[in-house]
Structure formats: structure tokens, C-alpha cells
């Protein structure tokens, strides 16, 4: 069996067209969604991600601001900037590109962002809202995974999903989103004994670890759906996921490639969240004028 490839690039393109239409409509009301990105230091990978977010925001017609600081900036100064952005009417989404230099406490910064502008979905209030099934900004990567599965028309009810990785930004929230869709969820992590025993039972495997070649054909049940969140460099320096793609694709039912899988969805869902925040803001403005 050769797996059907879930084309994240194509799905992202379709979602971006929908966003462009909505931004165009908003602009007719003299209102433009705005995203502010804070970049600290000169981490090359962070700069690449930030450039890509900015490029996408621009493509979608959004107002976007990049605020750059040297790594010597203090936490106090960053908190003051976040406070200013929280009160900036032209900004509806704020994100601080991680990782940050060691002297800055990431949690303090994330918690300083207004939950109403937390388009990364990292603020504890949004995480709590998501966990309790309330309306929230969903973390962009797991959100993107769910949208991909929706696009291929997969019914998740009763499916056994094994999530490999339990980070706060990918693994943990991914499990919660599957649970909400009535899937049965198993979490695996670095202390899991015999990973393959678990993954082999899964209808859907989501790998969010950061280890090239971790998931092989021996980890997969024939016909399973394999979602590869990992982003690694192979020995030739080429971008690759956690999944041994060539062999797993011959056994799985569906598979996401790297690049061109989950990655493009993450940025798209960030834009979707920014649009959602802008819509909320516009509605509030209109209601306050009634
Ligand atoms: P973290 O490093 O925060 O988490 C990695 C997780 O993998 C941890 O829970 C860890 O377990 C677990 N783990 C480590 N080794 C093993 C192992 N041998 N077997 C099973 N589990 C293991 O990473 P992130 O969640 O931030 O990111 C994961 C990957 O996804 C990375 O490659 C990252 O680059 C990529 N990524 C991709 C995105 C995209 O848009 N495509 C977006 C965000 C991330 P423990 O908790 O026990 O330490």
C-alpha cells in the first residue's frame, strides 16, 4: 500500500484564499487586521520563521509590524513593549518568537500578552479555555493538524490516536483537540517504554519530537494515518521530519511530508487566529457604537 500524501501546502493555500477574502471584506470597512512579532537576538532559525510569518501576513493583506531587539534587552523593557502593543488598536495579534535569551523568563512574557491578542494560543487562559471546550485561540501547529484531517474528511470519533511528544505547544494541546473530537488518546514521551508497542496500535500517529528517523515502518499499523510535525536536518542538511518517510509511506494510509506538510499549516493558522482576533475587535467596536 502506498499512502495518500496530505499536501499541507495545498490546504494552506486554500485556507489563505479564504483569509484574503475576509481581510478584503474588512478593509471595505476601513479596518485591517494587524500582527506584531517581537524578535529578540540573532538566532537564524527564529529569523527565518519570523520572515516567513511577515511575508505571509503581507500576502494576506494584513498590517504587520516586526519589532527587533538585541539579546541584551531586559525583561522589563520587553514587558513594557508588550503592554504598549496590548493597548495598540491597530494590533490584534502579538507573538514573541521563541526561544528567548536565557535571562528572559518566557512564561512572564507569554502571560503578559493580552489573552485577547494571544494568537499563538500559548497564554494559560487560552489553554484553559481550550481544555474546557470554550472558545479560545488554539495553538497553531495542533490546530493546523486538525484542519488537515478535516480537509481529508477523516472522522475522528472512536479513533485511537497516539501522540508522540508532550510539549506545551504541540503534543499536549494536540491530544486535547483529538479528545474533543471523541478520539481515544495515548501520549508517549521520552520515558515511554517500547514506543512501537503503542504506535503500532494507533489509527493515527502524530509525531512531535524532533528526532529524524524516530518513526519507522515497524512503528506503524498498515493503513494508519501518520502526521509528522518534527522538523529536523538530515545528514545532508536537508529538512526532514521524525518519520522515516520513504519506508512509512509504503505502509501508511495517509502521510504528511516534510517539508510541505504541517509547517505551512502552522503559519496559516497563525494568520487565521489573527483574523479571528481582528473580527472580535471589530465586533466589539460595532457593539459599542450601537
Ligand atoms: P520539545 O523539545 O518541546 O518536545 C519534544 C517532545 O518529544 C518531549 O515531550 C519529549 O519527551 C519527546 N521525546 C523526546 N525524545 C523522545 C523519544 N525518543 N521518544 C518519544 N518521545 C520523545 O519540542 P516541540 O514540541 O517544540 O517540537 C517538536 C518537533 O516539532 C521539533 O522538531 C520542532 O522543530 C517541530 N515543530 C514543528 C512545527 C511545524 O510547524 N511543523 C511547529 C513546532 C514545532 P519529554 O517530555 O519526556 O522530554
PDB file of N, CA and C in Angstrom, residues 160-196:
ATOM      1  N   UNK A 160      -8.165   5.627  17.601  1.00  0.00           N
ATOM      2  CA  UNK A 160      -7.087   5.623  18.600  1.00  0.00           C
ATOM      3  C   UNK A 160      -5.942   6.469  18.057  1.00  0.00           C
ATOM      4  N   UNK A 161      -5.649   7.550  18.768  1.00  0.00           N
ATOM      5  CA  UNK A 161      -4.596   8.475  18.333  1.00  0.00           C
ATOM      6  C   UNK A 161      -3.423   8.362  19.299  1.00  0.00           C
ATOM      7  N   UNK A 162      -2.242   8.124  18.777  1.00  0.00           N
ATOM      8  CA  UNK A 162      -1.053   8.120  19.635  1.00  0.00           C
ATOM      9  C   UNK A 162      -0.231   9.360  19.300  1.00  0.00           C
ATOM     10  N   UNK A 163      -0.050  10.199  20.327  1.00  0.00           N
ATOM     11  CA  UNK A 163       0.728  11.427  20.151  1.00  0.00           C
ATOM     12  C   UNK A 163       2.116  11.155  20.727  1.00  0.00           C
ATOM     13  N   UNK A 164       3.132  11.350  19.923  1.00  0.00           N
ATOM     14  CA  UNK A 164       4.496  11.152  20.413  1.00  0.00           C
ATOM     15  C   UNK A 164       5.077  12.549  20.650  1.00  0.00           C
ATOM     16  N   UNK A 165       5.354  12.861  21.916  1.00  0.00           N
ATOM     17  CA  UNK A 165       5.777  14.221  22.305  1.00  0.00           C
ATOM     18  C   UNK A 165       4.697  14.852  23.155  1.00  0.00           C
ATOM     19  N   UNK A 166       5.104  15.553  24.207  1.00  0.00           N
ATOM     20  CA  UNK A 166       4.120  16.134  25.132  1.00  0.00           C
ATOM     21  C   UNK A 166       4.480  17.589  25.483  1.00  0.00           C
ATOM     22  N   UNK A 167       5.025  18.320  24.504  1.00  0.00           N
ATOM     23  CA  UNK A 167       5.354  19.719  24.805  1.00  0.00           C
ATOM     24  C   UNK A 167       4.064  20.516  24.972  1.00  0.00           C
ATOM     25  N   UNK A 168       4.205  21.667  25.628  1.00  0.00           N
ATOM     26  CA  UNK A 168       3.027  22.516  25.867  1.00  0.00           C
ATOM     27  C   UNK A 168       2.495  23.130  24.582  1.00  0.00           C
ATOM     28  N   UNK A 169       3.376  23.251  23.565  1.00  0.00           N
ATOM     29  CA  UNK A 169       2.916  23.949  22.358  1.00  0.00           C
ATOM     30  C   UNK A 169       2.438  23.010  21.250  1.00  0.00           C
ATOM     31  N   UNK A 170       2.857  21.751  21.306  1.00  0.00           N
ATOM     32  CA  UNK A 170       2.409  20.820  20.248  1.00  0.00           C
ATOM     33  C   UNK A 170       1.730  19.579  20.832  1.00  0.00           C
ATOM     34  N   UNK A 171       2.505  18.712  21.455  1.00  0.00           N
ATOM     35  CA  UNK A 171       1.978  17.403  21.856  1.00  0.00           C
ATOM     36  C   UNK A 171       0.753  17.474  22.758  1.00  0.00           C
ATOM     37  N   UNK A 172       0.895  18.173  23.890  1.00  0.00           N
ATOM     38  CA  UNK A 172      -0.230  18.215  24.854  1.00  0.00           C
ATOM     39  C   UNK A 172      -1.504  18.782  24.243  1.00  0.00           C
ATOM     40  N   UNK A 173      -1.438  19.994  23.634  1.00  0.00           N
ATOM     41  CA  UNK A 173      -2.690  20.514  23.069  1.00  0.00           C
ATOM     42  C   UNK A 173      -3.231  19.651  21.925  1.00  0.00           C
ATOM     43  N   UNK A 174      -2.351  19.004  21.156  1.00  0.00           N
ATOM     44  CA  UNK A 174      -2.847  18.147  20.068  1.00  0.00           C
ATOM     45  C   UNK A 174      -3.752  17.065  20.661  1.00  0.00           C
ATOM     46  N   UNK A 175      -3.308  16.453  21.758  1.00  0.00           N
ATOM     47  CA  UNK A 175      -4.111  15.404  22.386  1.00  0.00           C
ATOM     48  C   UNK A 175      -5.476  15.920  22.816  1.00  0.00           C
ATOM     49  N   UNK A 176      -5.492  17.129  23.356  1.00  0.00           N
ATOM     50  CA  UNK A 176      -6.764  17.717  23.804  1.00  0.00           C
ATOM     51  C   UNK A 176      -7.726  17.932  22.637  1.00  0.00           C
ATOM     52  N   UNK A 177      -7.176  18.368  21.503  1.00  0.00           N
ATOM     53  CA  UNK A 177      -8.040  18.626  20.340  1.00  0.00           C
ATOM     54  C   UNK A 177      -8.621  17.321  19.794  1.00  0.00           C
ATOM     55  N   UNK A 178      -7.824  16.267  19.821  1.00  0.00           N
ATOM     56  CA  UNK A 178      -8.349  14.962  19.379  1.00  0.00           C
ATOM     57  C   UNK A 178      -9.415  14.444  20.351  1.00  0.00           C
ATOM     58  N   UNK A 179      -9.164  14.661  21.636  1.00  0.00           N
ATOM     59  CA  UNK A 179     -10.131  14.220  22.656  1.00  0.00           C
ATOM     60  C   UNK A 179     -11.481  14.900  22.429  1.00  0.00           C
ATOM     61  N   UNK A 180     -11.404  16.182  22.095  1.00  0.00           N
ATOM     62  CA  UNK A 180     -12.632  16.945  21.847  1.00  0.00           C
ATOM     63  C   UNK A 180     -13.429  16.341  20.687  1.00  0.00           C
ATOM     64  N   UNK A 181     -12.721  15.717  19.761  1.00  0.00           N
ATOM     65  CA  UNK A 181     -13.386  15.074  18.607  1.00  0.00           C
ATOM     66  C   UNK A 181     -13.738  13.619  18.905  1.00  0.00           C
ATOM     67  N   UNK A 182     -13.710  13.258  20.186  1.00  0.00           N
ATOM     68  CA  UNK A 182     -14.096  11.905  20.632  1.00  0.00           C
ATOM     69  C   UNK A 182     -13.151  10.794  20.191  1.00  0.00           C
ATOM     70  N   UNK A 183     -11.887  11.152  19.977  1.00  0.00           N
ATOM     71  CA  UNK A 183     -10.881  10.112  19.730  1.00  0.00           C
ATOM     72  C   UNK A 183     -10.393   9.589  21.082  1.00  0.00           C
ATOM     73  N   UNK A 184      -9.737   8.441  21.065  1.00  0.00           N
ATOM     74  CA  UNK A 184      -9.097   7.903  22.275  1.00  0.00           C
ATOM     75  C   UNK A 184      -7.617   8.227  22.160  1.00  0.00           C
ATOM     76  N   UNK A 185      -7.076   8.906  23.168  1.00  0.00           N
ATOM     77  CA  UNK A 185      -5.730   9.467  23.014  1.00  0.00           C
ATOM     78  C   UNK A 185      -4.721   8.804  23.957  1.00  0.00           C
ATOM     79  N   UNK A 186      -3.575   8.446  23.397  1.00  0.00           N
ATOM     80  CA  UNK A 186      -2.436   7.962  24.201  1.00  0.00           C
ATOM     81  C   UNK A 186      -1.280   8.927  23.972  1.00  0.00           C
ATOM     82  N   UNK A 187      -0.648   9.354  25.060  1.00  0.00           N
ATOM     83  CA  UNK A 187       0.547  10.200  24.937  1.00  0.00           C
ATOM     84  C   UNK A 187       1.801   9.351  25.153  1.00  0.00           C
ATOM     85  N   UNK A 188       2.800   9.535  24.290  1.00  0.00           N
ATOM     86  CA  UNK A 188       4.114   8.919  24.509  1.00  0.00           C
ATOM     87  C   UNK A 188       5.156  10.028  24.614  1.00  0.00           C
ATOM     88  N   UNK A 189       6.252   9.746  25.280  1.00  0.00           N
ATOM     89  CA  UNK A 189       7.294  10.756  25.507  1.00  0.00           C
ATOM     90  C   UNK A 189       8.629  10.063  25.706  1.00  0.00           C
ATOM     91  N   UNK A 190       9.624  10.816  26.154  1.00  0.00           N
ATOM     92  CA  UNK A 190      10.977  10.246  26.214  1.00  0.00           C
ATOM     93  C   UNK A 190      11.099   9.118  27.241  1.00  0.00           C
ATOM     94  N   UNK A 191      10.170   9.050  28.185  1.00  0.00           N
ATOM     95  CA  UNK A 191      10.264   8.000  29.212  1.00  0.00           C
ATOM     96  C   UNK A 191       9.355   6.800  28.883  1.00  0.00           C
ATOM     97  N   UNK A 192       8.679   6.859  27.730  1.00  0.00           N
ATOM     98  CA  UNK A 192       7.801   5.744  27.335  1.00  0.00           C
ATOM     99  C   UNK A 192       8.657   4.514  27.036  1.00  0.00           C
ATOM    100  N   UNK A 193       8.222   3.377  27.581  1.00  0.00           N
ATOM    101  CA  UNK A 193       8.967   2.130  27.312  1.00  0.00           C
ATOM    102  C   UNK A 193       8.382   1.505  26.051  1.00  0.00           C
ATOM    103  N   UNK A 194       9.224   1.145  25.137  1.00  0.00           N
ATOM    104  CA  UNK A 194       8.841   0.499  23.882  1.00  0.00           C
ATOM    105  C   UNK A 194       7.760   1.278  23.117  1.00  0.00           C
ATOM    106  N   UNK A 195       8.212   2.336  22.510  1.00  0.00           N
ATOM    107  CA  UNK A 195       7.327   3.239  21.758  1.00  0.00           C
ATOM    108  C   UNK A 195       6.467   2.481  20.729  1.00  0.00           C
ATOM    109  N   UNK A 196       7.090   1.541  20.038  1.00  0.00           N
ATOM    110  CA  UNK A 196       6.394   0.849  18.936  1.00  0.00           C
ATOM    111  C   UNK A 196       5.171   0.066  19.415  1.00  0.00           C
TER     112      UNK A 196
END
